[in-house]
C-alpha cells in the first residue's frame, strides 16, 4: 500500500482538529478550576489526596455494585429491590 493510503481523508482530519480543540478547551477549563481551588487555599497535595480517595471510593463502590448485582441474580430480583434491605438510596 502507498503511504497516501494511510493518511486520513479531509473529513477525518477535520474531526481530529475539532477533537484537539475540544481537548484544549477542557485542559484550559481544568487549569482554571485548579487555579480557583489554589486561590481558595487548597494545596496540590491536598487535591491529589482527594483525587486518590475518590478513585478508591469508586473502586469500592463498583465492587459493592457488582456484589449487589450477583445477589440480585441469585435471589431473582432487581438490584433496585435490594437497596431498601441494605438501607441504600438509589443515589448512592
PDB file of N, CA and C in Angstrom:
ATOM      1  N   UNK A   1       0.825  -1.202   0.000  1.00  0.00           N
ATOM      2  CA  UNK A   1       0.000   0.000   0.000  1.00  0.00           C
ATOM      3  C   UNK A   1       0.860   1.252   0.000  1.00  0.00           C
ATOM      4  N   UNK A   2       0.352   2.261  -0.646  1.00  0.00           N
ATOM      5  CA  UNK A   2       1.110   3.502  -0.725  1.00  0.00           C
ATOM      6  C   UNK A   2       0.972   4.293   0.566  1.00  0.00           C
ATOM      7  N   UNK A   3       1.959   5.147   0.888  1.00  0.00           N
ATOM      8  CA  UNK A   3       1.874   5.954   2.112  1.00  0.00           C
ATOM      9  C   UNK A   3       0.615   6.814   2.133  1.00  0.00           C
ATOM     10  N   UNK A   4       0.138   7.235   0.949  1.00  0.00           N
ATOM     11  CA  UNK A   4      -1.043   8.073   0.888  1.00  0.00           C
ATOM     12  C   UNK A   4      -2.270   7.354   1.435  1.00  0.00           C
ATOM     13  N   UNK A   5      -2.337   6.015   1.308  1.00  0.00           N
ATOM     14  CA  UNK A   5      -3.500   5.274   1.786  1.00  0.00           C
ATOM     15  C   UNK A   5      -3.609   5.291   3.305  1.00  0.00           C
ATOM     16  N   UNK A   6      -2.531   5.633   3.998  1.00  0.00           N
ATOM     17  CA  UNK A   6      -2.557   5.684   5.455  1.00  0.00           C
ATOM     18  C   UNK A   6      -2.924   7.070   5.979  1.00  0.00           C
ATOM     19  N   UNK A   7      -3.002   8.054   5.113  1.00  0.00           N
ATOM     20  CA  UNK A   7      -3.342   9.392   5.545  1.00  0.00           C
ATOM     21  C   UNK A   7      -4.858   9.524   5.670  1.00  0.00           C
ATOM     22  N   UNK A   8      -5.334  10.178   6.727  1.00  0.00           N
ATOM     23  CA  UNK A   8      -6.769  10.345   6.877  1.00  0.00           C
ATOM     24  C   UNK A   8      -7.317  11.269   5.807  1.00  0.00           C
ATOM     25  N   UNK A   9      -8.598  11.068   5.465  1.00  0.00           N
ATOM     26  CA  UNK A   9      -9.203  11.956   4.478  1.00  0.00           C
ATOM     27  C   UNK A   9      -9.546  13.289   5.128  1.00  0.00           C
ATOM     28  N   UNK A  10     -10.017  14.245   4.340  1.00  0.00           N
ATOM     29  CA  UNK A  10     -10.302  15.584   4.834  1.00  0.00           C
ATOM     30  C   UNK A  10     -11.280  15.604   5.981  1.00  0.00           C
ATOM     31  N   UNK A  11     -12.321  14.783   5.902  1.00  0.00           N
ATOM     32  CA  UNK A  11     -13.329  14.758   6.973  1.00  0.00           C
ATOM     33  C   UNK A  11     -12.708  14.257   8.271  1.00  0.00           C
ATOM     34  N   UNK A  12     -11.876  13.248   8.179  1.00  0.00           N
ATOM     35  CA  UNK A  12     -11.226  12.711   9.375  1.00  0.00           C
ATOM     36  C   UNK A  12     -10.266  13.725   9.976  1.00  0.00           C
ATOM     37  N   UNK A  13      -9.562  14.439   9.116  1.00  0.00           N
ATOM     38  CA  UNK A  13      -8.644  15.468   9.601  1.00  0.00           C
ATOM     39  C   UNK A  13      -9.416  16.560  10.330  1.00  0.00           C
ATOM     40  N   UNK A  14     -10.545  16.957   9.780  1.00  0.00           N
ATOM     41  CA  UNK A  14     -11.355  17.999  10.414  1.00  0.00           C
ATOM     42  C   UNK A  14     -11.901  17.502  11.752  1.00  0.00           C
ATOM     43  N   UNK A  15     -12.318  16.249  11.815  1.00  0.00           N
ATOM     44  CA  UNK A  15     -12.808  15.685  13.071  1.00  0.00           C
ATOM     45  C   UNK A  15     -11.699  15.680  14.118  1.00  0.00           C
ATOM     46  N   UNK A  16     -10.499  15.344  13.702  1.00  0.00           N
ATOM     47  CA  UNK A  16      -9.363  15.347  14.622  1.00  0.00           C
ATOM     48  C   UNK A  16      -9.050  16.760  15.096  1.00  0.00           C
ATOM     49  N   UNK A  17      -9.121  17.725  14.190  1.00  0.00           N
ATOM     50  CA  UNK A  17      -8.888  19.120  14.592  1.00  0.00           C
ATOM     51  C   UNK A  17      -9.917  19.555  15.626  1.00  0.00           C
ATOM     52  N   UNK A  18     -11.174  19.188  15.400  1.00  0.00           N
ATOM     53  CA  UNK A  18     -12.238  19.538  16.352  1.00  0.00           C
ATOM     54  C   UNK A  18     -11.992  18.883  17.703  1.00  0.00           C
ATOM     55  N   UNK A  19     -11.597  17.617  17.675  1.00  0.00           N
ATOM     56  CA  UNK A  19     -11.332  16.902  18.924  1.00  0.00           C
ATOM     57  C   UNK A  19     -10.150  17.525  19.668  1.00  0.00           C
ATOM     58  N   UNK A  20      -9.126  17.902  18.941  1.00  0.00           N
ATOM     59  CA  UNK A  20      -7.963  18.554  19.560  1.00  0.00           C
ATOM     60  C   UNK A  20      -8.386  19.867  20.192  1.00  0.00           C
ATOM     61  N   UNK A  21      -9.218  20.643  19.497  1.00  0.00           N
ATOM     62  CA  UNK A  21      -9.675  21.925  20.032  1.00  0.00           C
ATOM     63  C   UNK A  21     -10.516  21.713  21.291  1.00  0.00           C
ATOM     64  N   UNK A  22     -11.386  20.701  21.283  1.00  0.00           N
ATOM     65  CA  UNK A  22     -12.187  20.386  22.473  1.00  0.00           C
ATOM     66  C   UNK A  22     -11.290  20.015  23.649  1.00  0.00           C
ATOM     67  N   UNK A  23     -10.261  19.211  23.396  1.00  0.00           N
ATOM     68  CA  UNK A  23      -9.337  18.809  24.454  1.00  0.00           C
ATOM     69  C   UNK A  23      -8.563  20.015  24.991  1.00  0.00           C
ATOM     70  N   UNK A  24      -8.190  20.922  24.107  1.00  0.00           N
ATOM     71  CA  UNK A  24      -7.505  22.138  24.556  1.00  0.00           C
ATOM     72  C   UNK A  24      -8.425  22.951  25.467  1.00  0.00           C
ATOM     73  N   UNK A  25      -9.705  23.055  25.099  1.00  0.00           N
ATOM     74  CA  UNK A  25     -10.663  23.799  25.912  1.00  0.00           C
ATOM     75  C   UNK A  25     -10.852  23.139  27.276  1.00  0.00           C
ATOM     76  N   UNK A  26     -10.941  21.807  27.297  1.00  0.00           N
ATOM     77  CA  UNK A  26     -11.068  21.086  28.566  1.00  0.00           C
ATOM     78  C   UNK A  26      -9.828  21.306  29.428  1.00  0.00           C
ATOM     79  N   UNK A  27      -8.673  21.268  28.813  1.00  0.00           N
ATOM     80  CA  UNK A  27      -7.411  21.489  29.526  1.00  0.00           C
ATOM     81  C   UNK A  27      -7.406  22.876  30.152  1.00  0.00           C
ATOM     82  N   UNK A  28      -7.810  23.872  29.387  1.00  0.00           N
ATOM     83  CA  UNK A  28      -7.870  25.244  29.891  1.00  0.00           C
ATOM     84  C   UNK A  28      -8.859  25.350  31.052  1.00  0.00           C
ATOM     85  N   UNK A  29     -10.030  24.713  30.910  1.00  0.00           N
ATOM     86  CA  UNK A  29     -11.037  24.755  31.971  1.00  0.00           C
ATOM     87  C   UNK A  29     -10.516  24.098  33.246  1.00  0.00           C
ATOM     88  N   UNK A  30      -9.812  22.987  33.106  1.00  0.00           N
ATOM     89  CA  UNK A  30      -9.249  22.313  34.273  1.00  0.00           C
ATOM     90  C   UNK A  30      -8.163  23.163  34.926  1.00  0.00           C
ATOM     91  N   UNK A  31      -7.332  23.800  34.109  1.00  0.00           N
ATOM     92  CA  UNK A  31      -6.311  24.696  34.666  1.00  0.00           C
ATOM     93  C   UNK A  31      -6.957  25.827  35.456  1.00  0.00           C
ATOM     94  N   UNK A  32      -8.057  26.365  34.932  1.00  0.00           N
ATOM     95  CA  UNK A  32      -8.762  27.441  35.625  1.00  0.00           C
ATOM     96  C   UNK A  32      -9.374  26.941  36.926  1.00  0.00           C
ATOM     97  N   UNK A  33      -9.920  25.727  36.893  1.00  0.00           N
ATOM     98  CA  UNK A  33     -10.508  25.151  38.104  1.00  0.00           C
ATOM     99  C   UNK A  33      -9.437  24.918  39.169  1.00  0.00           C
ATOM    100  N   UNK A  34      -8.286  24.433  38.761  1.00  0.00           N
ATOM    101  CA  UNK A  34      -7.177  24.222  39.696  1.00  0.00           C
ATOM    102  C   UNK A  34      -6.733  25.553  40.275  1.00  0.00           C
ATOM    103  N   UNK A  35      -6.612  26.572  39.431  1.00  0.00           N
ATOM    104  CA  UNK A  35      -6.211  27.897  39.912  1.00  0.00           C
ATOM    105  C   UNK A  35      -7.219  28.424  40.930  1.00  0.00           C
ATOM    106  N   UNK A  36      -8.505  28.208  40.671  1.00  0.00           N
ATOM    107  CA  UNK A  36      -9.551  28.642  41.598  1.00  0.00           C
ATOM    108  C   UNK A  36      -9.400  27.936  42.950  1.00  0.00           C
ATOM    109  N   UNK A  37      -9.200  26.622  42.905  1.00  0.00           N
ATOM    110  CA  UNK A  37      -9.049  25.861  44.146  1.00  0.00           C
ATOM    111  C   UNK A  37      -7.803  26.306  44.916  1.00  0.00           C
ATOM    112  N   UNK A  38      -6.723  26.559  44.190  1.00  0.00           N
ATOM    113  CA  UNK A  38      -5.497  27.023  44.847  1.00  0.00           C
ATOM    114  C   UNK A  38      -5.725  28.388  45.487  1.00  0.00           C
ATOM    115  N   UNK A  39      -6.490  29.242  44.813  1.00  0.00           N
ATOM    116  CA  UNK A  39      -6.761  30.571  45.376  1.00  0.00           C
ATOM    117  C   UNK A  39      -7.653  30.492  46.611  1.00  0.00           C
ATOM    118  N   UNK A  40      -8.403  29.384  46.724  1.00  0.00           N
ATOM    119  CA  UNK A  40      -9.255  29.182  47.897  1.00  0.00           C
ATOM    120  C   UNK A  40      -8.493  28.541  49.055  1.00  0.00           C
ATOM    121  N   UNK A  41      -7.213  28.295  48.854  1.00  0.00           N
ATOM    122  CA  UNK A  41      -6.382  27.791  49.935  1.00  0.00           C
ATOM    123  C   UNK A  41      -6.066  26.312  49.887  1.00  0.00           C
ATOM    124  N   UNK A  42      -6.542  25.606  48.864  1.00  0.00           N
ATOM    125  CA  UNK A  42      -6.209  24.189  48.735  1.00  0.00           C
ATOM    126  C   UNK A  42      -4.792  24.049  48.206  1.00  0.00           C
ATOM    127  N   UNK A  43      -4.120  22.992  48.606  1.00  0.00           N
ATOM    128  CA  UNK A  43      -2.780  22.721  48.080  1.00  0.00           C
ATOM    129  C   UNK A  43      -2.866  21.605  47.043  1.00  0.00           C
ATOM    130  N   UNK A  44      -1.855  21.543  46.189  1.00  0.00           N
ATOM    131  CA  UNK A  44      -1.838  20.488  45.174  1.00  0.00           C
ATOM    132  C   UNK A  44      -1.806  19.105  45.822  1.00  0.00           C
ATOM    133  N   UNK A  45      -1.075  18.996  46.939  1.00  0.00           N
ATOM    134  CA  UNK A  45      -1.001  17.717  47.638  1.00  0.00           C
ATOM    135  C   UNK A  45      -2.376  17.311  48.149  1.00  0.00           C
ATOM    136  N   UNK A  46      -3.120  18.289  48.679  1.00  0.00           N
ATOM    137  CA  UNK A  46      -4.465  18.007  49.183  1.00  0.00           C
ATOM    138  C   UNK A  46      -5.387  17.591  48.039  1.00  0.00           C
ATOM    139  N   UNK A  47      -5.279  18.274  46.913  1.00  0.00           N
ATOM    140  CA  UNK A  47      -6.107  17.925  45.756  1.00  0.00           C
ATOM    141  C   UNK A  47      -5.757  16.528  45.253  1.00  0.00           C
ATOM    142  N   UNK A  48      -4.459  16.218  45.203  1.00  0.00           N
ATOM    143  CA  UNK A  48      -4.032  14.877  44.794  1.00  0.00           C
ATOM    144  C   UNK A  48      -4.588  13.812  45.732  1.00  0.00           C
ATOM    145  N   UNK A  49      -4.585  14.107  47.030  1.00  0.00           N
ATOM    146  CA  UNK A  49      -5.109  13.164  48.025  1.00  0.00           C
ATOM    147  C   UNK A  49      -6.609  12.951  47.813  1.00  0.00           C
ATOM    148  N   UNK A  50      -7.340  14.032  47.568  1.00  0.00           N
ATOM    149  CA  UNK A  50      -8.779  13.915  47.327  1.00  0.00           C
ATOM    150  C   UNK A  50      -9.060  13.079  46.078  1.00  0.00           C
ATOM    151  N   UNK A  51      -8.289  13.308  45.037  1.00  0.00           N
ATOM    152  CA  UNK A  51      -8.457  12.548  43.798  1.00  0.00           C
ATOM    153  C   UNK A  51      -8.185  11.073  44.054  1.00  0.00           C
ATOM    154  N   UNK A  52      -7.127  10.788  44.798  1.00  0.00           N
ATOM    155  CA  UNK A  52      -6.788   9.408  45.137  1.00  0.00           C
ATOM    156  C   UNK A  52      -7.912   8.747  45.936  1.00  0.00           C
ATOM    157  N   UNK A  53      -8.448   9.481  46.906  1.00  0.00           N
ATOM    158  CA  UNK A  53      -9.545   8.943  47.719  1.00  0.00           C
ATOM    159  C   UNK A  53     -10.804   8.723  46.882  1.00  0.00           C
ATOM    160  N   UNK A  54     -11.063   9.611  45.932  1.00  0.00           N
ATOM    161  CA  UNK A  54     -12.220   9.426  45.053  1.00  0.00           C
ATOM    162  C   UNK A  54     -12.068   8.179  44.188  1.00  0.00           C
ATOM    163  N   UNK A  55     -10.859   7.946  43.692  1.00  0.00           N
ATOM    164  CA  UNK A  55     -10.605   6.734  42.909  1.00  0.00           C
ATOM    165  C   UNK A  55     -10.851   5.486  43.768  1.00  0.00           C
ATOM    166  N   UNK A  56     -10.345   5.512  44.978  1.00  0.00           N
ATOM    167  CA  UNK A  56     -10.529   4.372  45.890  1.00  0.00           C
ATOM    168  C   UNK A  56     -12.015   4.161  46.189  1.00  0.00           C
ATOM    169  N   UNK A  57     -12.725   5.256  46.466  1.00  0.00           N
ATOM    170  CA  UNK A  57     -14.168   5.177  46.731  1.00  0.00           C
ATOM    171  C   UNK A  57     -14.894   4.558  45.541  1.00  0.00           C
ATOM    172  N   UNK A  58     -14.570   5.007  44.320  1.00  0.00           N
ATOM    173  CA  UNK A  58     -15.243   4.488  43.132  1.00  0.00           C
ATOM    174  C   UNK A  58     -14.959   3.006  42.923  1.00  0.00           C
ATOM    175  N   UNK A  59     -13.745   2.567  43.215  1.00  0.00           N
ATOM    176  CA  UNK A  59     -13.412   1.146  43.083  1.00  0.00           C
ATOM    177  C   UNK A  59     -14.211   0.316  44.085  1.00  0.00           C
ATOM    178  N   UNK A  60     -14.326   0.812  45.321  1.00  0.00           N
ATOM    179  CA  UNK A  60     -15.087   0.099  46.349  1.00  0.00           C
ATOM    180  C   UNK A  60     -16.566   0.080  45.983  1.00  0.00           C
ATOM    181  N   UNK A  61     -17.071   1.216  45.503  1.00  0.00           N
ATOM    182  CA  UNK A  61     -18.481   1.294  45.098  1.00  0.00           C
ATOM    183  C   UNK A  61     -18.755   0.323  43.951  1.00  0.00           C
ATOM    184  N   UNK A  62     -17.849   0.256  42.973  1.00  0.00           N
ATOM    185  CA  UNK A  62     -18.014  -0.671  41.856  1.00  0.00           C
ATOM    186  C   UNK A  62     -18.071  -2.119  42.347  1.00  0.00           C
ATOM    187  N   UNK A  63     -17.208  -2.455  43.297  1.00  0.00           N
ATOM    188  CA  UNK A  63     -17.214  -3.813  43.846  1.00  0.00           C
ATOM    189  C   UNK A  63     -18.533  -4.091  44.560  1.00  0.00           C
ATOM    190  N   UNK A  64     -19.015  -3.107  45.321  1.00  0.00           N
ATOM    191  CA  UNK A  64     -20.296  -3.262  46.009  1.00  0.00           C
ATOM    192  C   UNK A  64     -21.440  -3.435  45.025  1.00  0.00           C
ATOM    193  N   UNK A  65     -21.425  -2.671  43.950  1.00  0.00           N
ATOM    194  CA  UNK A  65     -22.468  -2.787  42.924  1.00  0.00           C
ATOM    195  C   UNK A  65     -22.431  -4.171  42.275  1.00  0.00           C
ATOM    196  N   UNK A  66     -21.221  -4.661  42.041  1.00  0.00           N
ATOM    197  CA  UNK A  66     -21.078  -5.979  41.442  1.00  0.00           C
ATOM    198  C   UNK A  66     -21.663  -7.047  42.375  1.00  0.00           C
ATOM    199  N   UNK A  67     -21.355  -6.941  43.670  1.00  0.00           N
ATOM    200  CA  UNK A  67     -21.877  -7.905  44.637  1.00  0.00           C
ATOM    201  C   UNK A  67     -23.397  -7.825  44.739  1.00  0.00           C
ATOM    202  N   UNK A  68     -23.930  -6.604  44.757  1.00  0.00           N
ATOM    203  CA  UNK A  68     -25.389  -6.446  44.786  1.00  0.00           C
ATOM    204  C   UNK A  68     -26.014  -7.071  43.542  1.00  0.00           C
ATOM    205  N   UNK A  69     -25.377  -6.881  42.409  1.00  0.00           N
ATOM    206  CA  UNK A  69     -25.880  -7.463  41.167  1.00  0.00           C
ATOM    207  C   UNK A  69     -25.900  -8.982  41.214  1.00  0.00           C
ATOM    208  N   UNK A  70     -24.846  -9.572  41.726  1.00  0.00           N
ATOM    209  CA  UNK A  70     -24.790 -11.039  41.839  1.00  0.00           C
ATOM    210  C   UNK A  70     -25.843 -11.545  42.826  1.00  0.00           C
ATOM    211  N   UNK A  71     -26.005 -10.845  43.942  1.00  0.00           N
ATOM    212  CA  UNK A  71     -27.013 -11.224  44.925  1.00  0.00           C
ATOM    213  C   UNK A  71     -28.418 -11.119  44.330  1.00  0.00           C
ATOM    214  N   UNK A  72     -28.641 -10.073  43.553  1.00  0.00           N
ATOM    215  CA  UNK A  72     -29.945  -9.895  42.914  1.00  0.00           C
ATOM    216  C   UNK A  72     -30.240 -11.049  41.959  1.00  0.00           C
ATOM    217  N   UNK A  73     -29.234 -11.477  41.209  1.00  0.00           N
ATOM    218  CA  UNK A  73     -29.423 -12.606  40.287  1.00  0.00           C
ATOM    219  C   UNK A  73     -29.755 -13.873  41.067  1.00  0.00           C
ATOM    220  N   UNK A  74     -29.027 -14.118  42.152  1.00  0.00           N
ATOM    221  CA  UNK A  74     -29.263 -15.311  42.972  1.00  0.00           C
ATOM    222  C   UNK A  74     -30.682 -15.312  43.526  1.00  0.00           C
ATOM    223  N   UNK A  75     -31.135 -14.144  43.979  1.00  0.00           N
ATOM    224  CA  UNK A  75     -32.474 -14.034  44.566  1.00  0.00           C
ATOM    225  C   UNK A  75     -33.574 -13.867  43.521  1.00  0.00           C
ATOM    226  N   UNK A  76     -33.190 -13.597  42.296  1.00  0.00           N
ATOM    227  CA  UNK A  76     -34.185 -13.412  41.246  1.00  0.00           C
ATOM    228  C   UNK A  76     -34.942 -12.097  41.362  1.00  0.00           C
ATOM    229  N   UNK A  77     -34.248 -11.071  41.835  1.00  0.00           N
ATOM    230  CA  UNK A  77     -34.854  -9.740  41.967  1.00  0.00           C
ATOM    231  C   UNK A  77     -33.954  -8.742  41.250  1.00  0.00           C
ATOM    232  N   UNK A  78     -34.412  -7.498  41.190  1.00  0.00           N
ATOM    233  CA  UNK A  78     -33.565  -6.457  40.614  1.00  0.00           C
ATOM    234  C   UNK A  78     -32.659  -5.893  41.700  1.00  0.00           C
ATOM    235  N   UNK A  79     -31.580  -5.294  41.272  1.00  0.00           N
ATOM    236  CA  UNK A  79     -30.673  -4.645  42.217  1.00  0.00           C
ATOM    237  C   UNK A  79     -31.419  -3.564  42.988  1.00  0.00           C
ATOM    238  N   UNK A  80     -32.271  -2.843  42.276  1.00  0.00           N
ATOM    239  CA  UNK A  80     -33.047  -1.762  42.889  1.00  0.00           C
ATOM    240  C   UNK A  80     -33.878  -2.272  44.067  1.00  0.00           C
ATOM    241  N   UNK A  81     -34.374  -3.484  43.961  1.00  0.00           N
ATOM    242  CA  UNK A  81     -35.187  -4.055  45.030  1.00  0.00           C
ATOM    243  C   UNK A  81     -34.367  -4.360  46.281  1.00  0.00           C
ATOM    244  N   UNK A  82     -33.070  -4.509  46.151  1.00  0.00           N
ATOM    245  CA  UNK A  82     -32.209  -4.799  47.301  1.00  0.00           C
ATOM    246  C   UNK A  82     -31.835  -3.557  48.095  1.00  0.00           C
ATOM    247  N   UNK A  83     -31.908  -2.391  47.473  1.00  0.00           N
ATOM    248  CA  UNK A  83     -31.472  -1.160  48.139  1.00  0.00           C
ATOM    249  C   UNK A  83     -32.133  -0.936  49.497  1.00  0.00           C
ATOM    250  N   UNK A  84     -33.467  -1.021  49.607  1.00  0.00           N
ATOM    251  CA  UNK A  84     -34.080  -0.783  50.926  1.00  0.00           C
ATOM    252  C   UNK A  84     -33.607  -1.776  51.997  1.00  0.00           C
ATOM    253  N   UNK A  85     -33.367  -3.010  51.582  1.00  0.00           N
ATOM    254  CA  UNK A  85     -32.937  -4.040  52.523  1.00  0.00           C
ATOM    255  C   UNK A  85     -31.601  -3.679  53.183  1.00  0.00           C
ATOM    256  N   UNK A  86     -30.763  -2.975  52.456  1.00  0.00           N
ATOM    257  CA  UNK A  86     -29.437  -2.615  52.969  1.00  0.00           C
ATOM    258  C   UNK A  86     -29.340  -1.118  53.280  1.00  0.00           C
ATOM    259  N   UNK A  87     -30.492  -0.471  53.442  1.00  0.00           N
ATOM    260  CA  UNK A  87     -30.558   0.961  53.756  1.00  0.00           C
ATOM    261  C   UNK A  87     -29.741   1.809  52.781  1.00  0.00           C
ATOM    262  N   UNK A  88     -29.860   1.482  51.519  1.00  0.00           N
ATOM    263  CA  UNK A  88     -29.165   2.246  50.469  1.00  0.00           C
ATOM    264  C   UNK A  88     -30.176   3.111  49.742  1.00  0.00           C
ATOM    265  N   UNK A  89     -29.724   4.245  49.280  1.00  0.00           N
ATOM    266  CA  UNK A  89     -30.558   5.105  48.462  1.00  0.00           C
ATOM    267  C   UNK A  89     -30.138   4.927  47.001  1.00  0.00           C
ATOM    268  N   UNK A  90     -31.072   5.113  46.090  1.00  0.00           N
ATOM    269  CA  UNK A  90     -30.749   4.932  44.687  1.00  0.00           C
ATOM    270  C   UNK A  90     -29.657   5.886  44.213  1.00  0.00           C
ATOM    271  N   UNK A  91     -29.502   6.993  44.899  1.00  0.00           N
ATOM    272  CA  UNK A  91     -28.454   7.947  44.519  1.00  0.00           C
ATOM    273  C   UNK A  91     -27.076   7.520  45.022  1.00  0.00           C
ATOM    274  N   UNK A  92     -27.005   6.461  45.831  1.00  0.00           N
ATOM    275  CA  UNK A  92     -25.718   6.009  46.390  1.00  0.00           C
ATOM    276  C   UNK A  92     -24.871   5.393  45.332  1.00  0.00           C
TER     277      UNK A  92
END
